[in-house]
Structures are given as C-alpha cells and as structure tokens.
Short mmCIF file of C-alpha atoms and ligand atoms in Angstrom, two decimals:
data_model
loop_
_atom_site.label_atom_id
_atom_site.label_comp_id
_atom_site.label_asym_id
_atom_site.label_seq_id
_atom_site.Cartn_x
_atom_site.Cartn_y
_atom_site.Cartn_z
CA MET A 1 -18.91 24.58 -22.29
CA ILE A 2 -21.89 24.86 -19.97
CA LYS A 3 -24.35 22.60 -22.40
CA LYS A 4 -21.62 19.97 -22.64
CA ARG A 5 -21.15 19.80 -18.76
CA ASN A 6 -24.70 19.57 -18.22
CA GLN A 7 -24.94 16.88 -21.30
CA LEU A 8 -22.56 14.82 -19.33
CA ARG A 9 -24.08 15.20 -16.17
CA GLY A 10 -27.19 14.28 -18.02
CA LEU A 11 -25.08 11.11 -19.85
CA LEU A 12 -23.52 9.85 -16.28
CA SER A 13 -27.00 10.28 -14.51
CA GLU A 14 -28.10 6.91 -15.54
CA LEU A 15 -25.87 5.13 -13.83
CA ASN A 16 -25.97 3.69 -10.07
CA SER A 17 -22.57 4.79 -9.51
CA THR A 18 -21.22 7.91 -7.44
CA VAL A 19 -19.95 10.77 -10.17
CA LEU A 20 -17.99 13.41 -8.69
CA PHE A 21 -17.21 16.89 -11.06
CA ASP A 22 -13.89 18.92 -11.01
CA GLU A 23 -12.47 16.39 -8.84
CA PRO A 24 -8.81 17.58 -7.79
CA MET A 25 -6.68 14.45 -8.91
CA ASN A 26 -3.63 15.54 -7.04
CA LYS A 27 -5.99 13.61 -3.88
CA TYR A 28 -5.73 10.48 -6.23
CA THR A 29 -2.00 10.40 -7.54
CA SER A 30 1.48 9.37 -5.66
CA PHE A 31 2.69 12.26 -6.57
CA SER A 32 0.18 14.71 -4.75
CA ILE A 33 0.28 16.48 -8.16
CA GLY A 34 -2.54 17.08 -10.67
CA GLY A 35 -5.57 19.54 -11.55
CA PRO A 36 -9.44 18.78 -11.60
CA ALA A 37 -10.97 15.85 -13.09
CA GLU A 38 -14.14 16.69 -15.33
CA ALA A 39 -16.25 13.73 -13.99
CA MET A 40 -15.02 11.20 -11.63
CA VAL A 41 -16.91 8.13 -11.58
CA PHE A 42 -16.61 5.15 -8.79
CA PRO A 43 -18.22 2.29 -11.19
CA ARG A 44 -20.64 0.76 -8.78
CA ASP A 45 -20.02 -2.87 -10.53
CA GLU A 46 -19.14 -4.51 -14.09
CA ARG A 47 -22.51 -3.29 -15.64
CA ASP A 48 -22.12 0.48 -14.91
CA MET A 49 -18.53 0.09 -16.11
CA SER A 50 -19.79 -1.08 -19.69
CA LYS A 51 -22.22 1.51 -19.53
CA ILE A 52 -19.48 4.25 -18.72
CA ILE A 53 -17.24 2.47 -21.94
CA HIS A 54 -19.75 2.43 -23.90
CA ILE A 55 -20.89 6.39 -23.45
CA ALA A 56 -17.63 7.61 -23.68
CA ARG A 57 -17.27 5.52 -27.29
CA VAL A 58 -20.72 6.54 -28.38
CA GLU A 59 -20.19 10.61 -27.35
CA LYS A 60 -16.80 10.69 -27.94
CA ILE A 61 -15.93 11.49 -24.46
CA PRO A 62 -12.40 10.61 -23.39
CA LEU A 63 -12.04 7.84 -20.41
CA PHE A 64 -9.29 7.49 -18.31
CA ILE A 65 -9.17 4.51 -16.15
CA LEU A 66 -7.77 5.27 -12.35
CA GLY A 67 -6.26 2.58 -10.26
CA LYS A 68 -3.90 3.86 -7.40
CA GLY A 69 -2.70 6.65 -9.33
CA SER A 70 1.18 5.51 -8.60
CA ASN A 71 2.46 5.82 -11.83
CA LEU A 72 1.32 8.82 -12.94
CA LEU A 73 1.90 12.46 -13.34
CA VAL A 74 -1.40 14.32 -14.21
CA SER A 75 -1.22 17.96 -15.76
CA ASP A 76 -1.85 20.80 -13.68
CA LYS A 77 -5.29 21.52 -15.86
CA GLY A 78 -6.58 18.11 -14.94
CA LEU A 79 -8.26 15.62 -17.46
CA HIS A 80 -11.32 16.56 -19.50
CA GLY A 81 -13.98 13.97 -20.11
CA ILE A 82 -14.72 10.83 -17.55
CA VAL A 83 -11.97 9.22 -15.08
CA ALA A 84 -13.39 6.05 -13.93
CA SER A 85 -11.63 5.34 -10.27
CA LEU A 86 -11.93 2.07 -9.31
CA SER A 87 -9.91 1.50 -6.30
CA SER A 88 -11.90 3.94 -4.10
CA ASN A 89 -14.20 2.98 -1.14
CA LEU A 90 -16.82 4.27 -3.40
CA SER A 91 -16.07 1.75 -6.46
CA GLY A 92 -18.17 -1.14 -6.05
CA GLU A 93 -17.31 -4.22 -4.27
CA CYS A 94 -16.87 -6.37 -7.14
CA PHE A 95 -13.59 -4.61 -7.68
CA ARG A 96 -12.48 -4.54 -4.42
CA GLN A 97 -12.85 -8.12 -3.68
CA ILE A 98 -10.31 -11.38 -3.50
CA VAL A 99 -11.88 -14.80 -3.90
CA GLN A 100 -10.39 -18.49 -3.75
CA THR A 101 -11.51 -20.19 -7.47
CA LYS A 102 -10.00 -23.04 -7.18
CA GLU A 103 -7.32 -25.28 -5.72
CA LEU A 104 -5.48 -28.13 -7.75
CA ASN A 105 -2.13 -29.93 -6.45
CA ASN A 106 -0.36 -27.35 -4.75
CA ARG A 107 -1.45 -24.60 -6.73
CA VAL A 108 -4.25 -22.35 -5.57
CA TYR A 109 -5.78 -19.83 -7.86
CA LEU A 110 -7.38 -16.36 -6.47
CA TYR A 111 -9.26 -13.97 -8.36
CA ALA A 112 -8.78 -10.59 -6.86
CA GLY A 113 -10.85 -7.39 -8.60
CA ALA A 114 -8.35 -4.71 -10.18
CA GLY A 115 -9.07 -2.06 -7.77
CA VAL A 116 -7.64 -4.06 -4.85
CA ALA A 117 -4.63 -2.60 -3.32
CA LEU A 118 -1.28 -4.54 -4.08
CA THR A 119 -0.64 -4.62 -0.43
CA ARG A 120 -3.73 -5.66 0.65
CA LEU A 121 -3.44 -8.95 -1.78
CA LEU A 122 0.32 -9.51 -0.79
CA ARG A 123 -1.00 -9.41 3.08
CA PHE A 124 -3.80 -11.92 1.96
CA THR A 125 -1.23 -14.39 0.39
CA ILE A 126 0.72 -14.11 3.47
CA GLN A 127 -2.22 -14.94 5.93
CA ASN A 128 -2.80 -17.45 3.58
CA GLY A 129 0.32 -18.94 3.07
CA LEU A 130 0.26 -18.52 -0.72
CA SER A 131 3.59 -17.96 -2.16
CA GLY A 132 4.18 -16.21 -5.47
CA LEU A 133 3.80 -12.29 -5.01
CA GLU A 134 6.40 -11.67 -2.42
CA PHE A 135 8.37 -9.67 -4.84
CA THR A 136 5.42 -7.12 -5.13
CA ALA A 137 6.67 -5.90 -1.77
CA GLY A 138 6.68 -2.48 -1.53
CA ILE A 139 4.97 -1.47 -5.01
CA PRO A 140 2.27 0.81 -4.12
CA GLY A 141 -0.26 0.63 -6.92
CA SER A 142 -3.87 -1.37 -7.80
CA PHE A 143 -3.93 -5.08 -9.12
CA GLY A 144 -5.37 -3.87 -12.23
CA GLY A 145 -2.35 -1.10 -12.81
CA ALA A 146 -0.29 -3.72 -11.48
CA VAL A 147 -1.24 -5.96 -14.73
CA ILE A 148 -1.57 -3.26 -16.89
CA MET A 149 1.69 -2.18 -16.27
CA ASN A 150 3.00 -5.50 -16.01
CA ALA A 151 4.68 -4.05 -12.29
CA GLY A 152 7.50 -6.09 -11.42
CA SER A 153 10.52 -6.22 -9.12
CA TYR A 154 13.66 -8.14 -8.16
CA GLY A 155 13.71 -10.09 -12.04
CA LYS A 156 10.23 -11.16 -11.42
CA GLU A 157 6.95 -9.69 -12.87
CA ILE A 158 3.34 -9.71 -12.49
CA LYS A 159 2.62 -11.53 -15.72
CA ASP A 160 4.79 -14.98 -14.14
CA VAL A 161 2.00 -15.36 -11.99
CA LEU A 162 -1.12 -14.50 -14.16
CA ASP A 163 -3.61 -16.86 -15.16
CA SER A 164 -6.41 -14.83 -16.53
CA VAL A 165 -7.42 -11.40 -17.10
CA ARG A 166 -10.86 -10.13 -17.23
CA ILE A 167 -11.51 -7.11 -19.42
CA ILE A 168 -14.44 -4.96 -20.51
CA ASP A 169 -13.90 -4.25 -23.96
CA ARG A 170 -14.49 -1.21 -26.08
CA ASP A 171 -17.74 -2.36 -26.60
CA GLY A 172 -18.62 -2.54 -23.07
CA CYS A 173 -18.67 -6.44 -23.15
CA PRO A 174 -16.86 -8.65 -20.32
CA ALA A 175 -14.53 -11.08 -21.05
CA ASP A 176 -11.91 -13.46 -19.58
CA ILE A 177 -8.64 -13.72 -21.83
CA PRO A 178 -6.30 -16.65 -20.61
CA ALA A 179 -2.96 -14.65 -19.50
CA LYS A 180 -0.83 -16.93 -22.57
CA ASP A 181 -3.01 -15.02 -25.18
CA ILE A 182 -1.93 -11.29 -23.61
CA SER A 183 1.08 -9.98 -25.12
CA PHE A 184 3.12 -8.41 -21.86
CA LYS A 185 6.42 -6.78 -22.28
CA TYR A 186 8.76 -4.67 -19.64
CA ARG A 187 6.40 -2.65 -17.50
CA GLY A 188 3.16 -2.81 -19.93
CA THR A 189 1.19 -5.11 -22.24
CA ALA A 190 -1.13 -5.08 -25.38
CA ILE A 191 -4.03 -4.43 -23.38
CA HIS A 192 -5.37 -0.82 -24.70
CA GLY A 193 -8.52 0.91 -25.01
CA LYS A 194 -10.11 -1.78 -22.33
CA ALA A 195 -10.57 -1.82 -18.64
CA ILE A 196 -9.36 -4.37 -16.47
CA ALA A 197 -11.99 -5.84 -13.64
CA GLY A 198 -9.35 -8.03 -12.04
CA ALA A 199 -7.58 -10.97 -12.76
CA VAL A 200 -7.17 -14.90 -11.93
CA LEU A 201 -3.48 -15.38 -10.11
CA ARG A 202 -1.81 -18.96 -9.83
CA LEU A 203 -0.31 -19.04 -6.67
CA ARG A 204 1.96 -21.90 -4.89
CA LYS A 205 1.22 -22.94 -1.14
CA GLY A 206 3.92 -22.28 0.71
CA ASP A 207 5.62 -21.76 4.12
CA LYS A 208 4.36 -18.49 6.06
CA GLU A 209 6.87 -17.90 7.97
CA LYS A 210 9.40 -18.29 4.86
CA ILE A 211 6.80 -15.82 2.67
CA GLU A 212 6.80 -13.34 5.32
CA LYS A 213 10.62 -13.25 5.88
CA THR A 214 11.30 -12.91 1.78
CA VAL A 215 8.52 -10.08 2.08
CA GLN A 216 9.98 -8.18 5.02
CA GLU A 217 13.58 -8.47 3.00
CA ASN A 218 11.97 -7.07 -0.52
CA LEU A 219 10.73 -4.10 1.87
CA LEU A 220 13.86 -3.47 3.52
CA MET A 221 15.45 -3.01 0.18
CA LYS A 222 13.26 -0.86 -1.19
CA LYS A 223 13.15 1.30 2.21
CA LYS A 224 17.18 1.48 1.76
CA SER A 225 16.90 2.63 -1.94
CA GLN A 226 13.89 4.54 -2.56
CA PRO A 227 12.81 8.13 -1.03
CA LEU A 228 9.34 6.25 0.14
CA ASN A 229 9.10 9.67 2.66
CA LYS A 230 8.48 12.19 -0.43
CA PRO A 231 5.63 11.79 -2.92
CA SER A 232 6.56 10.17 -6.27
CA ALA A 233 5.27 8.20 -8.87
CA GLY A 234 8.16 5.58 -9.09
CA SER A 235 10.90 5.35 -11.14
CA ILE A 236 10.72 7.93 -14.05
CA PHE A 237 11.87 6.10 -16.78
CA LYS A 238 12.30 2.64 -18.04
CA ASN A 239 15.95 0.87 -17.75
CA PRO A 240 17.42 0.94 -21.34
CA GLY A 241 18.19 -2.84 -21.59
CA SER A 242 20.45 -4.15 -19.26
CA THR A 243 21.51 -0.39 -18.17
CA ARG A 244 20.23 1.38 -15.08
CA ALA A 245 18.27 4.42 -15.78
CA TRP A 246 19.01 5.78 -12.38
CA GLU A 247 23.18 5.31 -12.94
CA LEU A 248 22.86 6.99 -16.51
CA ILE A 249 21.13 9.88 -14.70
CA ASP A 250 23.82 10.04 -11.94
CA SER A 251 26.34 9.60 -14.52
CA VAL A 252 25.67 12.84 -16.23
CA GLY A 253 25.36 14.95 -12.67
CA MET A 254 21.57 14.99 -12.32
CA ARG A 255 21.34 13.63 -8.95
CA GLY A 256 19.66 16.54 -6.68
CA ALA A 257 18.66 19.00 -10.04
CA SER A 258 15.59 20.92 -9.26
CA VAL A 259 13.20 22.54 -11.06
CA GLY A 260 10.12 24.76 -8.50
CA GLY A 261 9.04 21.76 -6.08
CA ALA A 262 10.00 19.25 -8.31
CA CYS A 263 13.68 17.15 -7.31
CA VAL A 264 15.69 14.51 -8.77
CA SER A 265 15.57 12.02 -5.52
CA PRO A 266 18.99 12.09 -3.87
CA VAL A 267 18.42 8.52 -2.39
CA HIS A 268 17.14 7.37 -5.98
CA ALA A 269 18.26 9.38 -9.43
CA ASN A 270 15.71 7.67 -11.53
CA PHE A 271 12.77 9.05 -8.83
CA ILE A 272 11.77 12.32 -9.22
CA VAL A 273 10.01 13.83 -5.74
CA ASN A 274 7.52 16.43 -4.77
CA THR A 275 9.11 18.85 -2.05
CA GLY A 276 6.24 20.15 -1.50
CA ARG A 277 4.71 22.66 -4.37
CA ALA A 278 5.90 20.59 -7.25
CA THR A 279 3.13 21.13 -10.10
CA ALA A 280 3.10 19.01 -13.09
CA GLY A 281 4.86 21.84 -15.43
CA ASP A 282 8.28 21.49 -12.77
CA VAL A 283 7.99 17.79 -13.34
CA ILE A 284 7.64 17.64 -16.85
CA SER A 285 10.13 20.51 -17.30
CA LEU A 286 12.77 18.50 -14.86
CA ILE A 287 12.31 15.11 -17.11
CA ARG A 288 12.72 17.03 -20.22
CA GLN A 289 16.00 18.30 -18.90
CA ILE A 290 17.23 14.96 -17.74
CA GLY A 291 16.33 13.25 -20.94
CA SER A 292 18.04 15.95 -22.97
CA ARG A 293 21.28 15.88 -21.00
CA VAL A 294 21.20 11.90 -20.95
CA GLU A 295 20.89 11.85 -24.54
CA LYS A 296 23.47 14.65 -25.17
CA ASP A 297 26.34 13.18 -23.09
CA THR A 298 25.82 9.40 -23.70
CA GLY A 299 23.86 8.91 -26.79
CA ILE A 300 20.95 7.26 -25.21
CA THR A 301 17.12 7.83 -25.47
CA LEU A 302 15.36 7.12 -22.00
CA GLU A 303 11.82 6.21 -22.34
CA LEU A 304 9.37 7.17 -19.72
CA GLU A 305 7.62 4.74 -17.18
CA VAL A 306 5.42 7.14 -15.52
CA LYS A 307 2.47 7.97 -17.86
CA ILE A 308 1.88 11.70 -18.13
CA VAL A 309 -1.74 12.56 -18.92
CA GLY A 310 -4.01 15.66 -19.15
CA LYS A 311 -4.93 18.77 -20.59
C1 FAD B 1 7.02 4.69 -4.06
C2 FAD B 1 6.73 3.56 -5.68
C3 FAD B 1 7.11 2.79 -5.90
C4 FAD B 1 7.01 2.00 -6.74
N1 FAD B 1 7.98 0.78 -7.13
C5 FAD B 1 7.55 0.34 -8.21
C6 FAD B 1 8.26 -1.44 -8.45
O1 FAD B 1 8.84 -1.93 -7.91
N2 FAD B 1 8.12 -1.93 -9.50
C7 FAD B 1 6.93 -1.39 -10.37
O2 FAD B 1 6.46 -2.46 -11.48
N3 FAD B 1 6.22 -0.34 -10.12
C8 FAD B 1 6.89 0.56 -8.93
N4 FAD B 1 6.14 2.02 -8.86
C9 FAD B 1 5.01 2.07 -10.18
C10 FAD B 1 3.34 1.90 -9.76
O3 FAD B 1 3.50 1.45 -8.47
C11 FAD B 1 3.26 0.93 -10.66
O4 FAD B 1 3.43 1.06 -12.10
C12 FAD B 1 1.77 -0.01 -10.58
O5 FAD B 1 1.44 -0.98 -11.19
C13 FAD B 1 0.47 1.01 -10.93
O6 FAD B 1 -0.73 1.03 -10.55
P1 FAD B 1 -1.97 1.75 -10.28
O7 FAD B 1 -2.77 1.18 -9.78
O8 FAD B 1 -1.30 3.25 -9.43
O9 FAD B 1 -1.84 2.26 -11.70
P2 FAD B 1 -2.12 4.29 -12.25
O10 FAD B 1 -1.12 4.93 -11.83
O11 FAD B 1 -3.46 4.10 -11.46
O12 FAD B 1 -2.37 3.67 -13.50
C14 FAD B 1 -1.54 3.62 -14.47
C15 FAD B 1 -1.50 3.16 -15.69
O13 FAD B 1 -2.66 2.18 -15.87
C16 FAD B 1 -3.86 1.98 -16.12
N5 FAD B 1 -4.60 1.33 -15.34
C17 FAD B 1 -4.95 1.14 -13.88
N6 FAD B 1 -5.90 0.16 -13.43
C18 FAD B 1 -6.22 -0.08 -14.73
C19 FAD B 1 -7.74 -0.73 -15.15
N7 FAD B 1 -8.22 -1.70 -14.13
N8 FAD B 1 -7.82 -1.05 -16.46
C20 FAD B 1 -7.27 -0.56 -17.54
N9 FAD B 1 -6.30 0.42 -17.24
C21 FAD B 1 -6.27 0.86 -15.82
C22 FAD B 1 -4.07 3.73 -16.02
O14 FAD B 1 -5.03 4.31 -16.60
C23 FAD B 1 -2.73 4.24 -16.37
O15 FAD B 1 -2.54 3.95 -18.11
C24 FAD B 1 6.07 2.49 -7.73
C25 FAD B 1 5.55 3.79 -7.62
C26 FAD B 1 5.94 4.27 -6.40
C27 FAD B 1 5.18 5.93 -6.39
#
C-alpha cells in the first residue's frame, strides 16, 4: 500500500500542477458528502492534463475528472487513484477562461474552459448582451460538467448552443470536435473516457434587459420549486419519458422519507437533501428504497441521473 502511494507520488511529481493527497471530497461536492480522494490533481494546463491521462492509462490507475461536483454522490470511502479537478482556483487559467472567438452576422462564438462555473458564464453572456444560455439559470455545475451531462432545463439543453467541443482523448491528445459529430442524449453524451478541456458556444446578439429578465424569471421558478437551502445533487433520477420522476416518487408516498441524514425533499420529491450528517450510505439506501417502491407500485424502473462514484 505504502509502496503504491509512493509510486503514485513519484509519477505525479513529474507534473507542474498542484497535487493534494487524501483530500476530503465532501469539500468538492454540492451534497457535502464523500470520503477522501487518494490524489487530487489541479491540472495547470492542457499538457499536464494530457500527462495525467497518459499516466493513468499506462499505469492502470483509475482517473476521475471532477467539475463542480453538483451531480455526484461520492462514496464514504472516497475515490481510489487520481481525481483531476478542472474547476478550482488551483486549476490552470486555460480551464477557466472565457474568450470571444468570432462574430458572424448576428452570431457570437465564445470559447469557455471546462472549469468555468456555469453561473459565471451566464453572467458574462448577460453583461455582453448574448442570448442562448438563459435556460441554465440556477444550474450550479461547471461548463465541462454541463457539456458531459448535456445539462438542460425548460425544454432546452446545452447541445442546442454548442458549436464544438475540445477534448483530450485517451492517448492524451487534444482535438476540437464539431458538436454535430457528437451524440448527445437526455442528460448525457457519448463522450466516455475523455476529458473535456472546453467548448465553443454559438450565441445570438440580443437585448440585455430581455435576457436578464428571462434569467430572473427562470431563477425565481427554480427558487420556488427546488430546496436550494440544503446540500443536494439536484435531480436524483431521470424523468422516464414524458412522466416526471418526482410525480412517481410522490405518488408512492416517498416525499419526506428519510434514512439517517438523507431525506427526500418535501419541496421537490426528486431531490434528496443532506439534512446535516448524511453519509453516502444513507443516500444510497434511500435511493434503493425509492427505486424499489416506484417499481413495485408503478412497474416503472427509474434510472439514476446522479453519478455514484467511489470505492
Ligand atoms: C440544486 C441543483 C440544481 C440542479 N439543476 C439542474 C438542472 O436544472 N438541469 C440539469 O441538467 N442539471 C441540474 N443539476 C445537476 C448538475 O448541476 C448538472 O448535471 C451539472 O451539469 C454537473 O456539472 P458539474 O461540473 O457539477 O459536474 P460533476 O458533478 O463534477 O461531474 C458530473 C459528471 O461529469 C463528468 N465531468 C465533469 N467535468 C468533466 C470534464 N471537464 N471532462 C470530462 N468529464 C467531466 C464527471 O466525471 C462526472 O461523471 C442540478 C444540481 C443541483 C445541486
């Protein structure tokens, strides 16, 4: 074990990036849950990210790419191997930059690094009178996480405004892929085993006040319908087809149900909230209870939207 740890230290010492060992993941997840990451790396630039991918592949070390941790349930024992965090102040500037790349007719193209907070990106577009991202108001993740999850709301998804995605592939090589060549689905993409370094958005010039008004309206709706004052990971289950997961959970009487410190939110039945001391184990037990109850009473199998990761 000690030998393995020393080997990992040695491999990661080749990088120019900050590395923290046994870093508690509850500091990095919106659920405020999760045991330690064996090695948390904050890649300084794309070259270091490429090296990390290479090291992980050659040495067969598990690698997890972390955004803002807002769609994650990390196990109580934490994550083995390397966690690459692109969305921290310690991560490289290239993952946190927003730059206009071109303007064509009424269209403005923006490149944003994967680590940019979606809220910051939205603010940037409002300030610059750019329309297209209003639907992301209230989604708390990083831009890279939003691309991978194909985050959406109010009938719109991130894929609708993407022009291209910059990935670093399994061999550590960067490539810009046109969005039309990527297969997106409801809350997911076909991008697996690769890191997203950033992406180009295709936005429209619009009226600042109108954009701001739409954003405020969207935010208000979220505030009314979501338990934003408690740690959570957003919707636990995907909506099965046109049926709403929260309606199914409600219909089987699980609203308000709890296990330990994990509770089905009384405000939104598809949210599980951490009431203070919830463990990942509590949340997983509650998820299982909900899943089997919904299946037994309605015949519908719910699919997870939240990603459960760890030992
Ligand atoms: C209060 C609340 C409200 C929410 N509302 C919505 C909503 O309305 N709509 C919606 O779609 N979602 C919603 N979510 C869920 C969540 O915010 C989104 O799924 C978000 O896009 C996740 O981004 P993240 O950076 O937090 O990703 P993380 O949670 O850090 O990671 C999620 C997955 O993406 C992968 N990933 C992240 N970044 C990268 C990268 N750069 N390269 C490769 N893989 C990467 C991770 O490995 C992981 O598999 C909500 C969550 C909360 C807590």
